[in-house]
Amino acid sequence: GLRVLSFSPVSIPLKIDRAVSKRVPIRPVFSGQLPEGMKILGVTLRPSTVEVKGAQSRLITIDSIPTEPISVSSNSLKQEIDAQLSLVEYPGITVDEQARFVHISAELEGVIERKWLRGVNVSLRVGSGPRGKTIDAATLGIRLKPKQVDFLLEGPPLLLSELKASEIQVWAEIP
């Protein structure tokens, strides 16, 4: 058989730390930029805190847990977002699986304008999803009523100025 003649290192330093838990606030992390003139007015988190677990020496340095980057769009002044917590910066720290998500309500402030898009054509669509096809209702003897619709949109001036009625699609869907 085999015999061990030597091994290195002759000793391995071992540090033992107490496993503890601690409740800390959740910190939302926002990514991207809002259009000029818009800003985040307020943020509400549900839940607002989370219980983290790990070595006592590690938890002492943690005062909050961030979310994954959250993208806030400029198309609404009130936004509801579900985000996951990010533990990348905290190796060895854990959170219960059911506590890894947070619901964020963000309220924005900024210049909002209104714009009417008039005379948007209504078409007929057979099937749903990516396999659905728009068809000519008249060839099937189907009369669409109304044939056109109007939209009143509200949003940031930059987005509204670029939007054209021809870019909007409205259809009645037949499954």
XYZ file of N, CA, C and O in Angstrom:
700
model
N 0.797 -1.176 0.000
C 0.000 0.000 0.000
C 0.852 1.256 0.000
O 2.070 1.252 -0.134
N 0.158 2.344 0.199
C 0.779 3.670 0.212
C 0.933 4.147 1.641
O 0.152 3.826 2.519
N 1.978 4.951 1.855
C 2.215 5.583 3.142
C 2.428 7.069 2.939
O 3.063 7.472 1.968
N 1.909 7.916 3.843
C 2.145 9.358 3.791
C 3.496 9.612 4.441
O 3.711 9.279 5.604
N 4.406 10.213 3.698
C 5.734 10.519 4.223
C 5.820 11.946 4.746
O 6.537 12.227 5.687
N 5.055 12.846 4.068
C 5.100 14.248 4.460
C 3.872 14.951 3.892
O 3.285 14.497 2.908
N 3.487 16.047 4.488
C 2.440 16.900 3.927
C 2.707 18.333 4.329
O 3.381 18.599 5.318
N 2.166 19.234 3.516
C 2.423 20.658 3.737
C 1.141 21.423 3.399
O 0.483 21.098 2.408
N 0.763 22.393 4.108
C 1.383 22.880 5.344
C 1.091 21.917 6.495
O 0.155 21.147 6.453
N 1.924 22.027 7.524
C 1.781 21.109 8.652
C 0.595 21.492 9.536
O 0.098 20.675 10.300
N 0.137 22.736 9.404
C -1.057 23.147 10.151
C -1.900 24.075 9.274
O -1.382 24.773 8.404
N -3.169 24.059 9.522
C -4.102 24.920 8.774
C -4.820 25.790 9.789
O -5.560 25.279 10.640
N -4.588 27.114 9.723
C -5.287 27.997 10.671
C -6.786 27.989 10.359
O -7.193 28.067 9.207
N -7.601 27.877 11.372
C -9.040 27.808 11.201
C -9.674 28.882 12.060
O -9.388 28.991 13.259
N -10.526 29.685 11.444
C -11.222 30.725 12.183
C -12.685 30.328 12.265
O -13.333 30.111 11.239
N -13.180 30.239 13.457
C -14.582 29.872 13.667
C -15.327 31.102 14.136
O -14.876 31.825 15.031
N -16.459 31.355 13.504
C -17.266 32.531 13.839
C -18.693 32.078 14.108
O -19.154 31.079 13.559
N -19.375 32.807 14.904
C -20.758 32.488 15.264
C -21.693 32.827 14.100
O -21.575 33.894 13.506
N -22.628 31.921 13.778
C -23.646 32.180 12.752
C -24.792 32.935 13.419
O -25.344 32.499 14.435
N -25.120 34.101 12.855
C -26.180 34.949 13.419
C -27.081 35.459 12.294
O -26.784 35.281 11.109
N -28.153 36.109 12.684
C -29.021 36.758 11.702
C -29.235 38.204 12.135
O -29.060 38.546 13.310
N -29.597 39.013 11.161
C -29.749 40.452 11.413
C -30.769 40.995 10.407
O -30.776 40.589 9.247
N -31.629 41.893 10.842
C -32.603 42.529 9.949
C -32.030 43.872 9.496
O -31.621 44.680 10.315
N -31.974 44.058 8.157
C -31.416 45.292 7.590
C -32.373 45.872 6.555
O -33.185 45.144 5.970
N -32.292 47.169 6.292
C -33.135 47.782 5.255
C -32.724 47.327 3.857
O -31.564 47.000 3.617
N -33.701 47.318 2.954
C -33.441 47.031 1.541
C -33.205 48.361 0.848
O -33.941 49.328 1.067
N -32.150 48.416 0.028
C -31.783 49.658 -0.667
C -32.011 49.489 -2.171
O -31.337 48.691 -2.828
N -32.979 50.232 -2.738
C -33.200 50.119 -4.190
C -32.041 50.733 -4.969
O -31.525 51.784 -4.602
N -31.628 50.045 -6.040
C -30.554 50.524 -6.900
C -31.167 50.785 -8.276
O -31.690 49.874 -8.909
N -31.127 52.038 -8.726
C -31.726 52.417 -10.009
C -30.656 52.496 -11.084
O -29.532 52.922 -10.834
N -31.025 52.085 -12.298
C -30.095 52.147 -13.423
C -30.686 53.024 -14.515
O -31.893 53.263 -14.551
N -29.844 53.454 -15.421
C -30.310 54.289 -16.533
C -30.563 55.718 -16.091
O -30.327 56.088 -14.948
N -31.048 56.513 -17.034
C -31.327 57.917 -16.753
C -32.738 58.260 -17.195
O -33.205 57.789 -18.229
N -33.380 59.083 -16.402
C -34.689 59.593 -16.778
C -34.495 60.789 -17.704
O -33.458 61.445 -17.667
N -35.493 61.092 -18.532
C -35.373 62.265 -19.397
C -35.208 63.541 -18.574
O -35.607 63.599 -17.416
N -34.634 64.537 -19.217
C -34.427 65.828 -18.567
C -35.754 66.345 -18.022
O -36.783 66.281 -18.679
N -35.715 66.839 -16.794
C -36.911 67.396 -16.180
C -37.696 66.394 -15.339
O -38.639 66.766 -14.663
N -37.300 65.130 -15.367
C -37.991 64.125 -14.556
C -37.070 63.654 -13.442
O -35.855 63.569 -13.616
N -37.668 63.348 -12.293
C -36.886 62.822 -11.177
C -37.770 61.897 -10.344
O -38.991 61.933 -10.432
N -37.104 61.071 -9.548
C -37.821 60.167 -8.655
C -38.212 60.963 -7.415
O -37.357 61.502 -6.719
N -39.509 61.027 -7.175
C -40.036 61.801 -6.058
C -40.059 60.973 -4.778
O -39.721 61.449 -3.707
N -40.461 59.717 -4.872
C -40.540 58.870 -3.692
C -40.527 57.401 -4.070
O -40.918 57.029 -5.167
N -40.072 56.575 -3.124
C -39.982 55.134 -3.345
C -40.509 54.427 -2.101
O -40.156 54.791 -0.981
N -41.370 53.422 -2.316
C -41.879 52.592 -1.227
C -41.502 51.155 -1.529
O -41.684 50.684 -2.654
N -40.963 50.467 -0.528
C -40.544 49.075 -0.686
C -41.422 48.180 0.191
O -41.690 48.511 1.341
N -41.836 47.035 -0.390
C -42.574 46.037 0.385
C -41.954 44.680 0.136
O -42.026 44.209 -1.012
N -41.282 44.062 1.097
C -40.995 44.580 2.434
C -39.874 45.616 2.371
O -39.157 45.686 1.378
N -39.727 46.359 3.426
C -38.684 47.392 3.439
C -37.397 46.886 4.101
O -36.359 47.521 3.990
N -37.493 45.753 4.800
C -36.317 45.163 5.439
C -36.263 43.672 5.106
O -37.257 43.080 4.670
N -35.093 43.075 5.343
C -34.905 41.640 5.099
C -33.980 41.082 6.175
O -33.095 41.780 6.666
N -34.217 39.824 6.549
C -33.353 39.166 7.517
C -32.236 38.444 6.771
O -32.494 37.609 5.908
N -30.997 38.818 7.081
C -29.828 38.192 6.464
C -29.154 37.298 7.499
O -29.235 37.546 8.702
N -28.493 36.247 7.003
C -27.829 35.287 7.891
C -26.395 35.093 7.432
O -26.125 35.114 6.231
N -25.516 34.900 8.411
C -24.119 34.677 8.074
C -23.234 34.782 9.300
O -23.719 34.849 10.430
N -21.942 34.836 9.058
C -20.968 34.946 10.147
C -21.108 36.301 10.830
O -21.293 37.326 10.173
N -21.024 36.296 12.136
C -21.187 37.525 12.909
C -20.211 38.609 12.461
O -20.585 39.774 12.335
N -18.964 38.229 12.180
C -17.959 39.221 11.764
C -18.327 39.862 10.424
O -17.973 41.009 10.171
N -19.047 39.147 9.557
C -19.478 39.702 8.251
C -20.707 40.589 8.415
O -20.818 41.628 7.783
N -21.648 40.161 9.251
C -22.894 40.918 9.398
C -22.680 42.274 10.068
O -23.458 43.196 9.842
N -21.637 42.412 10.855
C -21.352 43.683 11.518
C -21.169 44.798 10.490
O -21.559 45.934 10.713
N -20.598 44.457 9.334
C -20.290 45.483 8.320
C -21.462 45.779 7.377
O -21.384 46.693 6.575
N -22.542 45.022 7.464
C -23.663 45.192 6.534
C -24.729 46.077 7.157
O -25.271 45.758 8.219
N -25.021 47.209 6.489
C -26.072 48.098 6.997
C -27.298 48.131 6.086
O -28.326 48.702 6.459
N -27.212 47.530 4.883
C -28.366 47.423 3.980
C -28.040 46.390 2.907
O -26.880 46.057 2.695
N -29.094 45.905 2.236
C -28.928 44.958 1.127
C -29.507 45.617 -0.122
O -30.660 46.058 -0.115
N -28.716 45.698 -1.208
C -29.202 46.344 -2.439
C -30.075 45.405 -3.273
O -30.015 44.187 -3.134
N -30.858 46.000 -4.149
C -31.594 45.230 -5.144
C -30.721 45.088 -6.378
O -29.710 45.782 -6.519
N -31.118 44.200 -7.270
C -30.512 44.181 -8.603
C -30.863 45.534 -9.228
O -31.840 46.173 -8.825
N -30.100 46.022 -10.211
C -30.421 47.319 -10.826
C -31.844 47.340 -11.392
O -32.282 46.406 -12.050
N -32.544 48.437 -11.094
C -33.939 48.620 -11.492
C -33.991 49.712 -12.551
O -33.447 50.797 -12.351
N -34.645 49.418 -13.644
C -34.801 50.411 -14.700
C -36.172 51.054 -14.563
O -37.194 50.377 -14.629
N -36.194 52.358 -14.342
C -37.439 53.113 -14.244
C -37.659 53.789 -15.580
O -36.770 54.457 -16.098
N -38.836 53.602 -16.146
C -39.105 54.217 -17.445
C -39.770 55.574 -17.249
O -40.275 55.880 -16.173
N -39.780 56.339 -18.290
C -40.354 57.687 -18.211
C -41.773 57.722 -18.736
O -42.329 58.790 -18.918
N -42.399 56.568 -18.960
C -43.722 56.586 -19.575
C -44.859 56.653 -18.575
O -46.014 56.670 -18.963
N -44.561 56.707 -17.281
C -45.615 56.796 -16.279
C -45.049 57.448 -15.020
O -43.907 57.206 -14.650
N -45.881 58.256 -14.356
C -45.420 58.905 -13.135
C -45.504 57.979 -11.922
O -44.889 58.232 -10.908
N -46.269 56.903 -12.027
C -46.391 55.915 -10.943
C -46.004 54.558 -11.508
O -46.586 54.098 -12.482
N -44.981 53.924 -10.918
C -44.495 52.656 -11.457
C -44.417 51.597 -10.366
O -44.022 51.891 -9.239
N -44.803 50.382 -10.730
C -44.755 49.223 -9.840
C -43.744 48.240 -10.421
O -43.862 47.850 -11.583
N -42.752 47.859 -9.628
C -41.655 47.025 -10.117
C -41.374 45.924 -9.090
O -41.344 46.193 -7.887
N -41.150 44.700 -9.560
C -40.677 43.625 -8.695
C -39.202 43.423 -8.989
O -38.809 43.297 -10.146
N -38.390 43.415 -7.935
C -36.941 43.289 -8.113
C -36.388 42.227 -7.170
O -36.975 41.939 -6.123
N -35.244 41.696 -7.539
C -34.575 40.691 -6.732
C -33.461 41.356 -5.924
O -32.849 42.325 -6.377
N -33.216 40.835 -4.743
C -32.110 41.339 -3.941
C -30.793 40.867 -4.540
O -30.721 39.801 -5.138
N -29.751 41.675 -4.376
C -28.430 41.330 -4.898
C -27.486 41.057 -3.729
O -27.181 41.952 -2.945
N -27.016 39.820 -3.661
C -26.073 39.445 -2.606
C -24.656 39.277 -3.142
O -23.777 38.764 -2.448
N -24.413 39.733 -4.372
C -23.111 39.567 -5.028
C -21.985 40.186 -4.194
O -20.906 39.620 -4.079
N -22.252 41.328 -3.583
C -21.225 42.013 -2.790
C -20.986 41.353 -1.436
O -20.075 41.750 -0.712
N -21.822 40.373 -1.083
C -21.781 39.791 0.252
C -21.643 38.266 0.208
O -22.579 37.540 0.541
N -20.480 37.746 -0.181
C -20.303 36.288 -0.200
C -20.458 35.717 1.209
O -19.997 36.320 2.181
N -21.116 34.578 1.306
C -21.315 33.934 2.596
C -22.549 34.413 3.338
O -22.893 33.885 4.384
N -23.222 35.422 2.800
C -24.449 35.945 3.414
C -25.636 35.343 2.675
O -25.645 35.291 1.446
N -26.640 34.903 3.410
C -27.804 34.299 2.786
C -29.092 34.991 3.221
O -29.139 35.653 4.259
N -30.117 34.796 2.397
C -31.470 35.291 2.655
C -32.400 34.137 2.305
O -32.154 33.425 1.332
N -33.453 33.949 3.079
C -34.425 32.909 2.748
C -34.933 33.116 1.331
O -35.145 34.250 0.899
N -35.130 32.024 0.609
C -35.523 32.080 -0.803
C -36.785 32.925 -1.016
O -36.860 33.704 -1.948
N -37.790 32.796 -0.139
C -39.037 33.546 -0.317
C -38.870 35.037 -0.007
O -39.741 35.829 -0.327
N -37.739 35.423 0.573
C -37.498 36.835 0.892
C -36.579 37.511 -0.112
O -36.160 38.641 0.081
N -36.256 36.860 -1.225
C -35.305 37.406 -2.197
C -35.901 38.471 -3.114
O -35.188 39.089 -3.878
N -37.219 38.656 -3.074
C -37.863 39.625 -3.962
C -38.512 40.737 -3.163
O -38.979 40.520 -2.041
N -38.542 41.915 -3.770
C -39.153 43.085 -3.141
C -40.026 43.778 -4.179
O -39.700 43.805 -5.365
N -41.162 44.321 -3.717
C -42.048 45.085 -4.609
C -41.765 46.565 -4.377
O -41.771 47.035 -3.234
N -41.507 47.275 -5.458
C -41.130 48.686 -5.369
C -42.174 49.539 -6.065
O -42.546 49.273 -7.211
N -42.655 50.551 -5.356
C -43.540 51.560 -5.946
C -42.722 52.836 -6.058
O -42.234 53.354 -5.051
N -42.551 53.314 -7.277
C -41.770 54.537 -7.501
C -42.687 55.617 -8.041
O -43.463 55.387 -8.962
N -42.609 56.784 -7.433
C -43.389 57.929 -7.889
C -42.437 58.943 -8.510
O -41.450 59.348 -7.892
N -42.722 59.310 -9.752
C -41.863 60.245 -10.469
C -42.510 61.620 -10.531
O -43.721 61.766 -10.395
N -41.662 62.605 -10.759
C -42.132 63.974 -10.907
C -41.497 64.536 -12.165
O -40.343 64.254 -12.469
N -42.269 65.289 -12.893
C -41.712 65.893 -14.093
C -42.786 66.477 -14.965
O -43.973 66.427 -14.650
N -42.348 67.002 -16.082
C -43.263 67.624 -17.026
C -43.982 66.522 -17.797
O -43.355 65.640 -18.366
N -45.276 66.576 -17.774
C -46.104 65.619 -18.494
C -47.025 66.408 -19.426
O -47.606 67.411 -19.038
N -47.104 65.932 -20.650
C -47.997 66.563 -21.621
C -49.009 65.544 -22.102
O -48.868 64.346 -21.870
N -50.020 66.046 -22.787
C -51.028 65.177 -23.387
C -51.021 65.380 -24.890
O -50.749 66.467 -25.380
N -51.344 64.289 -25.592
C -51.370 64.346 -27.051
C -52.465 63.415 -27.558
O -52.571 62.277 -27.113
N -53.257 63.922 -28.485
C -54.269 63.108 -29.143
C -53.674 62.472 -30.388
O -53.003 63.134 -31.172
N -53.906 61.193 -30.551
C -53.613 60.504 -31.806
C -54.975 60.133 -32.372
O -55.697 59.332 -31.790
N -55.322 60.741 -33.478
C -56.663 60.557 -34.036
C -56.615 59.724 -35.316
O -55.639 59.753 -36.050
N -57.693 58.987 -35.503
C -57.848 58.239 -36.744
C -56.941 57.028 -36.860
O -56.487 56.695 -37.951
N -56.697 56.349 -35.753
C -55.881 55.136 -35.792
C -56.771 53.999 -36.298
O -57.826 53.725 -35.729
N -56.353 53.349 -37.372
C -57.159 52.292 -37.990
C -57.252 51.057 -37.100
O -56.281 50.672 -36.444
N -58.435 50.433 -37.121
C -58.661 49.175 -36.410
C -58.634 48.067 -37.454
O -59.271 48.159 -38.497
N -57.871 47.009 -37.173
C -57.798 45.883 -38.102
C -58.260 44.617 -37.390
O -58.503 44.603 -36.189
N -58.370 43.537 -38.142
C -58.798 42.257 -37.612
C -57.587 41.334 -37.542
O -56.793 41.266 -38.480
N -57.453 40.638 -36.429
C -56.305 39.753 -36.226
C -56.821 38.364 -35.862
O -57.644 38.214 -34.967
N -56.331 37.357 -36.561
C -56.718 35.978 -36.295
C -55.546 35.294 -35.594
O -54.421 35.327 -36.082
N -55.822 34.685 -34.435
C -54.775 34.052 -33.639
C -54.132 35.061 -32.713
O -54.270 36.270 -32.888
N -53.451 34.552 -31.721
C -52.812 35.458 -30.764
C -51.313 35.194 -30.711
O -50.831 34.201 -31.233
N -50.624 36.076 -30.072
C -49.178 35.928 -29.921
C -48.441 36.129 -31.231
O -48.970 36.708 -32.185
N -47.220 35.628 -31.313
C -46.385 35.850 -32.505
C -46.933 35.174 -33.763
O -46.597 35.551 -34.872
N -47.801 34.176 -33.604
C -48.356 33.480 -34.772
C -49.625 34.141 -35.304
O -50.153 33.733 -36.327
N -50.135 35.123 -34.601
C -51.327 35.823 -35.059
C -51.061 36.591 -36.343
O -49.951 37.056 -36.585
N -52.095 36.706 -37.191
C -51.933 37.416 -38.459
C -53.058 38.422 -38.630
O -54.215 38.141 -38.354
N -52.695 39.595 -39.109
C -53.677 40.613 -39.416
C -54.248 40.304 -40.797
O -53.495 40.045 -41.737
N -55.572 40.339 -40.892
C -56.226 40.018 -42.170
C -57.173 41.142 -42.557
O -57.567 41.959 -41.719
N -57.571 41.154 -43.818
C -58.522 42.146 -44.319
C -59.930 41.662 -43.980
O -60.406 40.667 -44.524
N -60.585 42.350 -43.052
C -61.905 41.941 -42.578
C -62.938 41.953 -43.704
O -63.819 41.101 -43.758
N -62.822 42.892 -44.615
C -63.806 43.019 -45.696
C -63.830 41.783 -46.593
O -64.895 41.370 -47.060
N -62.678 41.160 -46.825
C -62.645 39.971 -47.690
C -63.377 38.795 -47.047
O -63.810 37.885 -47.742
N -63.535 38.821 -45.729
C -64.272 37.766 -45.033
C -65.724 38.151 -44.776
O -66.460 37.412 -44.136
N -66.092 39.330 -45.261
C -67.450 39.799 -45.043
C -67.697 40.279 -43.627
O -68.831 40.320 -43.167
N -66.634 40.653 -42.938
C -66.759 41.154 -41.563
C -66.632 42.671 -41.592
O -65.731 43.223 -42.213
N -67.571 43.323 -40.937
C -67.550 44.791 -40.876
C -67.090 45.209 -39.482
O -67.699 44.822 -38.487
N -65.983 45.920 -39.436
C -65.463 46.425 -38.159
C -66.102 47.764 -37.843
O -66.193 48.638 -38.702
N -66.527 47.914 -36.612
C -67.107 49.177 -36.194
C -66.642 49.455 -34.778
O -66.858 48.613 -33.911
N -65.957 50.508 -34.509
C -65.567 51.568 -35.429
C -64.361 51.139 -36.261
O -63.615 50.237 -35.886
N -64.169 51.817 -37.362
C -63.034 51.525 -38.240
C -61.779 52.244 -37.774
O -60.674 51.857 -38.130
N -61.986 53.307 -37.009
C -60.866 54.077 -36.478
C -61.162 54.465 -35.036
O -62.324 54.587 -34.646
N -60.084 54.658 -34.259
C -60.216 55.098 -32.865
C -59.254 56.253 -32.605
O -58.292 56.458 -33.351
N -59.546 57.000 -31.546
C -58.692 58.106 -31.113
C -58.100 57.754 -29.747
O -58.747 57.098 -28.935
N -56.874 58.182 -29.512
C -56.198 57.954 -28.233
C -55.787 59.278 -27.627
O -55.245 60.136 -28.317
N -55.999 59.426 -26.320
C -55.418 60.538 -25.578
C -54.298 59.944 -24.739
O -54.539 59.114 -23.862
N -53.073 60.335 -25.045
C -51.904 59.813 -24.348
C -51.322 60.875 -23.429
O -51.422 62.073 -23.703
N -50.698 60.417 -22.373
C -50.055 61.318 -21.425
C -48.655 60.793 -21.163
O -48.466 59.589 -20.972
N -47.674 61.684 -21.167
C -46.309 61.248 -20.909
C -45.311 62.368 -21.088
O -45.689 63.526 -21.310
N -44.028 62.040 -21.023
C -42.972 63.040 -21.191
C -43.030 63.645 -22.595
O -43.273 62.937 -23.575
N -42.808 64.938 -22.700
C -42.877 65.621 -24.003
C -42.010 64.982 -25.081
O -42.434 64.866 -26.226
N -40.812 64.539 -24.736
C -39.916 63.956 -25.730
C -40.519 62.695 -26.347
O -40.494 62.516 -27.558
N -41.092 61.824 -25.529
C -41.703 60.602 -26.044
C -42.927 60.916 -26.898
O -43.135 60.315 -27.951
N -43.742 61.830 -26.429
C -44.952 62.177 -27.173
C -44.638 62.827 -28.514
O -45.314 62.569 -29.504
N -43.607 63.639 -28.556
C -43.293 64.334 -29.807
C -42.829 63.356 -30.889
O -43.020 63.597 -32.073
N -42.223 62.251 -30.491
C -41.711 61.274 -31.459
C -42.766 60.263 -31.898
O -42.596 59.586 -32.902
N -43.870 60.154 -31.176
C -44.885 59.141 -31.448
C -45.846 59.593 -32.549
O -46.335 60.711 -32.528
N -46.087 58.690 -33.487
C -46.991 58.988 -34.609
C -48.132 57.984 -34.612
O -47.962 56.821 -34.209
N -49.291 58.397 -35.097
C -50.458 57.516 -35.164
C -50.155 56.271 -35.988
O -50.662 55.189 -35.699
N -49.311 56.391 -36.996
C -48.979 55.248 -37.853
C -48.185 54.163 -37.112
O -48.074 53.038 -37.577
N -47.627 54.513 -35.950
C -46.865 53.545 -35.164
C -47.730 52.754 -34.188
O -47.256 51.842 -33.533
N -48.997 53.105 -34.102
C -49.927 52.445 -33.187
C -50.753 51.430 -33.962
O -51.248 51.724 -35.044
N -50.876 50.232 -33.403
C -51.710 49.202 -34.007
C -52.855 48.856 -33.060
O -52.642 48.612 -31.874
N -54.053 48.825 -33.613
C -55.242 48.446 -32.857
C -55.928 47.363 -33.654
O -56.107 47.489 -34.869
N -56.297 46.267 -32.980
C -56.985 45.212 -33.706
C -57.998 44.522 -32.817
O -57.892 44.520 -31.592
N -58.983 43.948 -33.460
C -59.918 43.067 -32.815
C -59.378 41.661 -33.069
O -59.053 41.316 -34.191
N -59.242 40.897 -31.994
C -58.585 39.594 -32.124
C -59.603 38.467 -32.087
O -60.469 38.413 -31.229
N -59.488 37.569 -33.045
C -60.302 36.360 -33.100
C -59.369 35.212 -32.754
O -58.393 34.967 -33.488
N -59.633 34.478 -31.655
C -58.709 33.403 -31.267
C -58.635 32.271 -32.287
O -59.452 32.055 -33.093
